[in-house]
mmCIF file with all atom_site columns, C-alpha atoms in Angstrom:
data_model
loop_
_atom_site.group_PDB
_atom_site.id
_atom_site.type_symbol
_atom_site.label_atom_id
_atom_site.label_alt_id
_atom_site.label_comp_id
_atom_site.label_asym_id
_atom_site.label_entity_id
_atom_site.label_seq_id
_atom_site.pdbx_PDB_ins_code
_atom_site.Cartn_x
_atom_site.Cartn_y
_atom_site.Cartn_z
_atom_site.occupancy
_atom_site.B_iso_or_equiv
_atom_site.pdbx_formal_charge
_atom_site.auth_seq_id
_atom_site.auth_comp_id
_atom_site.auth_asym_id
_atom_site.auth_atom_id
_atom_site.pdbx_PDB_model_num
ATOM 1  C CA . UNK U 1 1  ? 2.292   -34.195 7.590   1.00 45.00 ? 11 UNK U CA 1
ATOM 2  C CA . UNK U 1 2  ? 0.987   -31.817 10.155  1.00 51.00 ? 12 UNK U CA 1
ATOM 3  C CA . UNK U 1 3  ? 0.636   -27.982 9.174   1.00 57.00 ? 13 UNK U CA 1
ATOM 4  C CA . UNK U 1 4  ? 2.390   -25.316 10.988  1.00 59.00 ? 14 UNK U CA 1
ATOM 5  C CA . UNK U 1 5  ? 2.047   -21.807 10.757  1.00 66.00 ? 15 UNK U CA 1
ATOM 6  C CA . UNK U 1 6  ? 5.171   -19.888 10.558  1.00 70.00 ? 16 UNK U CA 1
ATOM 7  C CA . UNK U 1 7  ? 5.675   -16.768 12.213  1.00 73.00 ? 17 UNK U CA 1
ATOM 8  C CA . UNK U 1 8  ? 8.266   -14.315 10.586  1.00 79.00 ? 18 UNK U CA 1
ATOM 9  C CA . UNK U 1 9  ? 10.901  -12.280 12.810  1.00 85.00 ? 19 UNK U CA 1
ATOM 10 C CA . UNK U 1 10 ? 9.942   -9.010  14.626  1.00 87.00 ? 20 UNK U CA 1
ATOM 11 C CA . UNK U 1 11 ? 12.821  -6.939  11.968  1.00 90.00 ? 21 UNK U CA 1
ATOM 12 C CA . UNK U 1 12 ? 11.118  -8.380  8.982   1.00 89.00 ? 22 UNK U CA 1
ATOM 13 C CA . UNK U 1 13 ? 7.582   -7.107  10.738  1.00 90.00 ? 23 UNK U CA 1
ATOM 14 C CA . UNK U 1 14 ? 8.655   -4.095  11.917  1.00 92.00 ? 24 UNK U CA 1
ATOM 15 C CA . UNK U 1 15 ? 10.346  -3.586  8.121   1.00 93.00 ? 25 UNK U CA 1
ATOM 16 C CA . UNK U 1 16 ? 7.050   -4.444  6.273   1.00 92.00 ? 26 UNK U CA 1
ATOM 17 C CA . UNK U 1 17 ? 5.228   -1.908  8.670   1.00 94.00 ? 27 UNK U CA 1
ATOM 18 C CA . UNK U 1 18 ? 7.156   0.796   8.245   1.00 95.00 ? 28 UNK U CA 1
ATOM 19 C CA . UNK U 1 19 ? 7.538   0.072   4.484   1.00 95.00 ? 29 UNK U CA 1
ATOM 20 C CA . UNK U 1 20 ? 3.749   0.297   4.292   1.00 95.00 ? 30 UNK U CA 1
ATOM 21 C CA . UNK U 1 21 ? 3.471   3.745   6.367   1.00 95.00 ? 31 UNK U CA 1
ATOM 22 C CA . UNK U 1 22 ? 6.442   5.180   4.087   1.00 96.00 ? 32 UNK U CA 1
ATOM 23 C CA . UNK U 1 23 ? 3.876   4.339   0.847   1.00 95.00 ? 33 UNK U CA 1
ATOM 24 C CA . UNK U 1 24 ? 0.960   6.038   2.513   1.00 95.00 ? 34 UNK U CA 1
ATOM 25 C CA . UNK U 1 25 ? 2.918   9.137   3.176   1.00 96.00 ? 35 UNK U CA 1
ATOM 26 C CA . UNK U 1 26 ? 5.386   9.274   0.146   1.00 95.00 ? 36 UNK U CA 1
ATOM 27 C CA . UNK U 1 27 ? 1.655   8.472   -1.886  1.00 93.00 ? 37 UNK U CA 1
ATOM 28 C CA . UNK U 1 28 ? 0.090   11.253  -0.111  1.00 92.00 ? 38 UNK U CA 1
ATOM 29 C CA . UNK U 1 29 ? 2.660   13.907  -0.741  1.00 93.00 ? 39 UNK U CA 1
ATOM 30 C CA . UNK U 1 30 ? 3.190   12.704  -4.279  1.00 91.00 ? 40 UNK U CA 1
ATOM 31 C CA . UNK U 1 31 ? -1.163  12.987  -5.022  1.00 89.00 ? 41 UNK U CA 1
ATOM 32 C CA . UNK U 1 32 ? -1.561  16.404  -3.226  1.00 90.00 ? 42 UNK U CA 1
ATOM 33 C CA . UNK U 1 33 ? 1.026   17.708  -5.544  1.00 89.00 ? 43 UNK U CA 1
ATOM 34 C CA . UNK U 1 34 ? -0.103  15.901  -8.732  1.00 84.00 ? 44 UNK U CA 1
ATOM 35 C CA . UNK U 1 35 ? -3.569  17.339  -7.933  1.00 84.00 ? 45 UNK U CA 1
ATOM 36 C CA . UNK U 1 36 ? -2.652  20.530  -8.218  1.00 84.00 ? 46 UNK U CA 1
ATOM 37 C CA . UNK U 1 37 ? -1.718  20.083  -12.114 1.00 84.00 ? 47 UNK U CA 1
ATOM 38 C CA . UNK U 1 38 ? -5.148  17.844  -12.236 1.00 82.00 ? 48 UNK U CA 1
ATOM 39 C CA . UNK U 1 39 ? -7.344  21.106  -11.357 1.00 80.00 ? 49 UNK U CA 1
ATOM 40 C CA . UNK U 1 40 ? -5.718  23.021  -13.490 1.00 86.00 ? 50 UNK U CA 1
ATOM 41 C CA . UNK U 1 41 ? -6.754  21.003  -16.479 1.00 84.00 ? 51 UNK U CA 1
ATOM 42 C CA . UNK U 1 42 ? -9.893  21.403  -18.126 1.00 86.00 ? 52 UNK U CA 1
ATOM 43 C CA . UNK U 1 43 ? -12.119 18.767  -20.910 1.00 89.00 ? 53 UNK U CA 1
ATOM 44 C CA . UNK U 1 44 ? -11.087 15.202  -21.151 1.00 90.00 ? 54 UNK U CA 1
ATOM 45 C CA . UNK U 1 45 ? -7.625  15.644  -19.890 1.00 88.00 ? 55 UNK U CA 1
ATOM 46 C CA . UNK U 1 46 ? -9.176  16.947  -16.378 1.00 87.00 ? 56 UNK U CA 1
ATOM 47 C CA . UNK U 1 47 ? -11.112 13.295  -16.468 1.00 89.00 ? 57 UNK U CA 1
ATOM 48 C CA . UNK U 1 48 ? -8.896  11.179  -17.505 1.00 91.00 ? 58 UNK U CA 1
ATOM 49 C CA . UNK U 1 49 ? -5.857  12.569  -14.873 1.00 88.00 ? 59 UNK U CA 1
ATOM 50 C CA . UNK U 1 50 ? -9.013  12.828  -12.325 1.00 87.00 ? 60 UNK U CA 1
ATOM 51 C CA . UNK U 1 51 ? -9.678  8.723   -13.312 1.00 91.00 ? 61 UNK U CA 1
ATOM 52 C CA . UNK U 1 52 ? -5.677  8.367   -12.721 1.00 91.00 ? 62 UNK U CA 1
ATOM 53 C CA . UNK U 1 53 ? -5.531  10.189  -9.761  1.00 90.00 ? 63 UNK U CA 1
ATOM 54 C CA . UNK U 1 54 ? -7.982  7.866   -8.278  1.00 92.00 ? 64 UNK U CA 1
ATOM 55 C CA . UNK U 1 55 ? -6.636  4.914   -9.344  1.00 94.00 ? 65 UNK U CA 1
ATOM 56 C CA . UNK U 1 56 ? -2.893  5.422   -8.108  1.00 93.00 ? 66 UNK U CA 1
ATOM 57 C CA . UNK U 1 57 ? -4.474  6.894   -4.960  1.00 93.00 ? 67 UNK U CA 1
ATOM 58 C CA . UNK U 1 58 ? -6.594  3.623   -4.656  1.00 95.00 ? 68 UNK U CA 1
ATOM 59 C CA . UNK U 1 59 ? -3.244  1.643   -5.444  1.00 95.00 ? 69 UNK U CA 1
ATOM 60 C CA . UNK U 1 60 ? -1.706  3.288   -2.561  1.00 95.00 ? 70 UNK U CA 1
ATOM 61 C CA . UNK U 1 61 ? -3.687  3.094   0.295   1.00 95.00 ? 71 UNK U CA 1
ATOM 62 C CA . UNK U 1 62 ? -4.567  -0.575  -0.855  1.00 96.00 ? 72 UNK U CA 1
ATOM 63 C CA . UNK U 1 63 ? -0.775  -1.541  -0.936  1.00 95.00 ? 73 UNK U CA 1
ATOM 64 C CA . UNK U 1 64 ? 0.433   1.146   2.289   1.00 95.00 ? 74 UNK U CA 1
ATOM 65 C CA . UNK U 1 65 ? -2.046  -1.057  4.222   1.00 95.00 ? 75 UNK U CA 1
ATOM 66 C CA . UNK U 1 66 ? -1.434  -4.386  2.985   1.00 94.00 ? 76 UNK U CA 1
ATOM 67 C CA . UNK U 1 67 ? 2.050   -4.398  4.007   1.00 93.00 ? 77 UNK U CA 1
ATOM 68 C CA . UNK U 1 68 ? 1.142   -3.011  7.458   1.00 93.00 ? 78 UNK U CA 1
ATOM 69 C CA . UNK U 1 69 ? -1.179  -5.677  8.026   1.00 93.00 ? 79 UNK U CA 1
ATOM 70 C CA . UNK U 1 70 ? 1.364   -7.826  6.689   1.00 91.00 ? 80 UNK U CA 1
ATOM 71 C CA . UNK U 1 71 ? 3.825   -7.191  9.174   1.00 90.00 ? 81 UNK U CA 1
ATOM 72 C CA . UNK U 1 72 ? 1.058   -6.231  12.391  1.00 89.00 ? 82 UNK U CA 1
ATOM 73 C CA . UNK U 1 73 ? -0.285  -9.963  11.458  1.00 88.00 ? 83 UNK U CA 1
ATOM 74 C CA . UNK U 1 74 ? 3.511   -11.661 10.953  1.00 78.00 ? 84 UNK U CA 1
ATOM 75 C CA . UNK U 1 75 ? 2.735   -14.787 9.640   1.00 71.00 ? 85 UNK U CA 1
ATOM 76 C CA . UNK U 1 76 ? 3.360   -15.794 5.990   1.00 64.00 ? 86 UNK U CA 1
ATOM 77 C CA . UNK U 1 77 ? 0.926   -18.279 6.097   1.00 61.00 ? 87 UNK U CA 1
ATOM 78 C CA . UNK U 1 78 ? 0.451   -22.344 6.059   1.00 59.00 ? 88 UNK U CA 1
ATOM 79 C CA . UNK U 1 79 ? 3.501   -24.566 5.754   1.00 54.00 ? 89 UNK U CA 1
ATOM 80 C CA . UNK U 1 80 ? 4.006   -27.826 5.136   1.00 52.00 ? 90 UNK U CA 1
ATOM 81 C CA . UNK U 1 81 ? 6.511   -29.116 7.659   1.00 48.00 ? 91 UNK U CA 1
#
């Protein structure tokens, strides 16, 4: 059986695009207010929020972009037909 790729619809692109700009920014606002608690801290709370901080802000942009891509790219991959 031949393989086909399948492309998705431009509302479900233009959906995952948007959904993946709306993480960015909603991240964004949501770590430049947590940070200001984070500098505040001092010792090993300061480090571990600082490791936490990083690590949702990594989650973010990796996740934001992945579902722009997603949608920019609008396929969902190899099918079997």
């Amino acid at each position: 059986m031949p393989r086909t790729e399948t492309a998705m619809s431009n509302v479900v692109r233009g959906l995952l695009m948007t959904a993946g700009v709306a993480v960015i920014a909603l991240g964004v606002v949501f770590l430049f207010l947590w940070h200001g608690r984070v500098v505040e801290l001092t010792g090993s709370a300061r480090l571990i929020s600082g490791l936490a901080l990083r690590a949702v802000e990594a989650a973010v942009l990796y996740g934001g972009s992945w579902l722009a891509v997603k949608g920019w790219n609008g396929r969902w991959g190899k099918q079997e037909a």
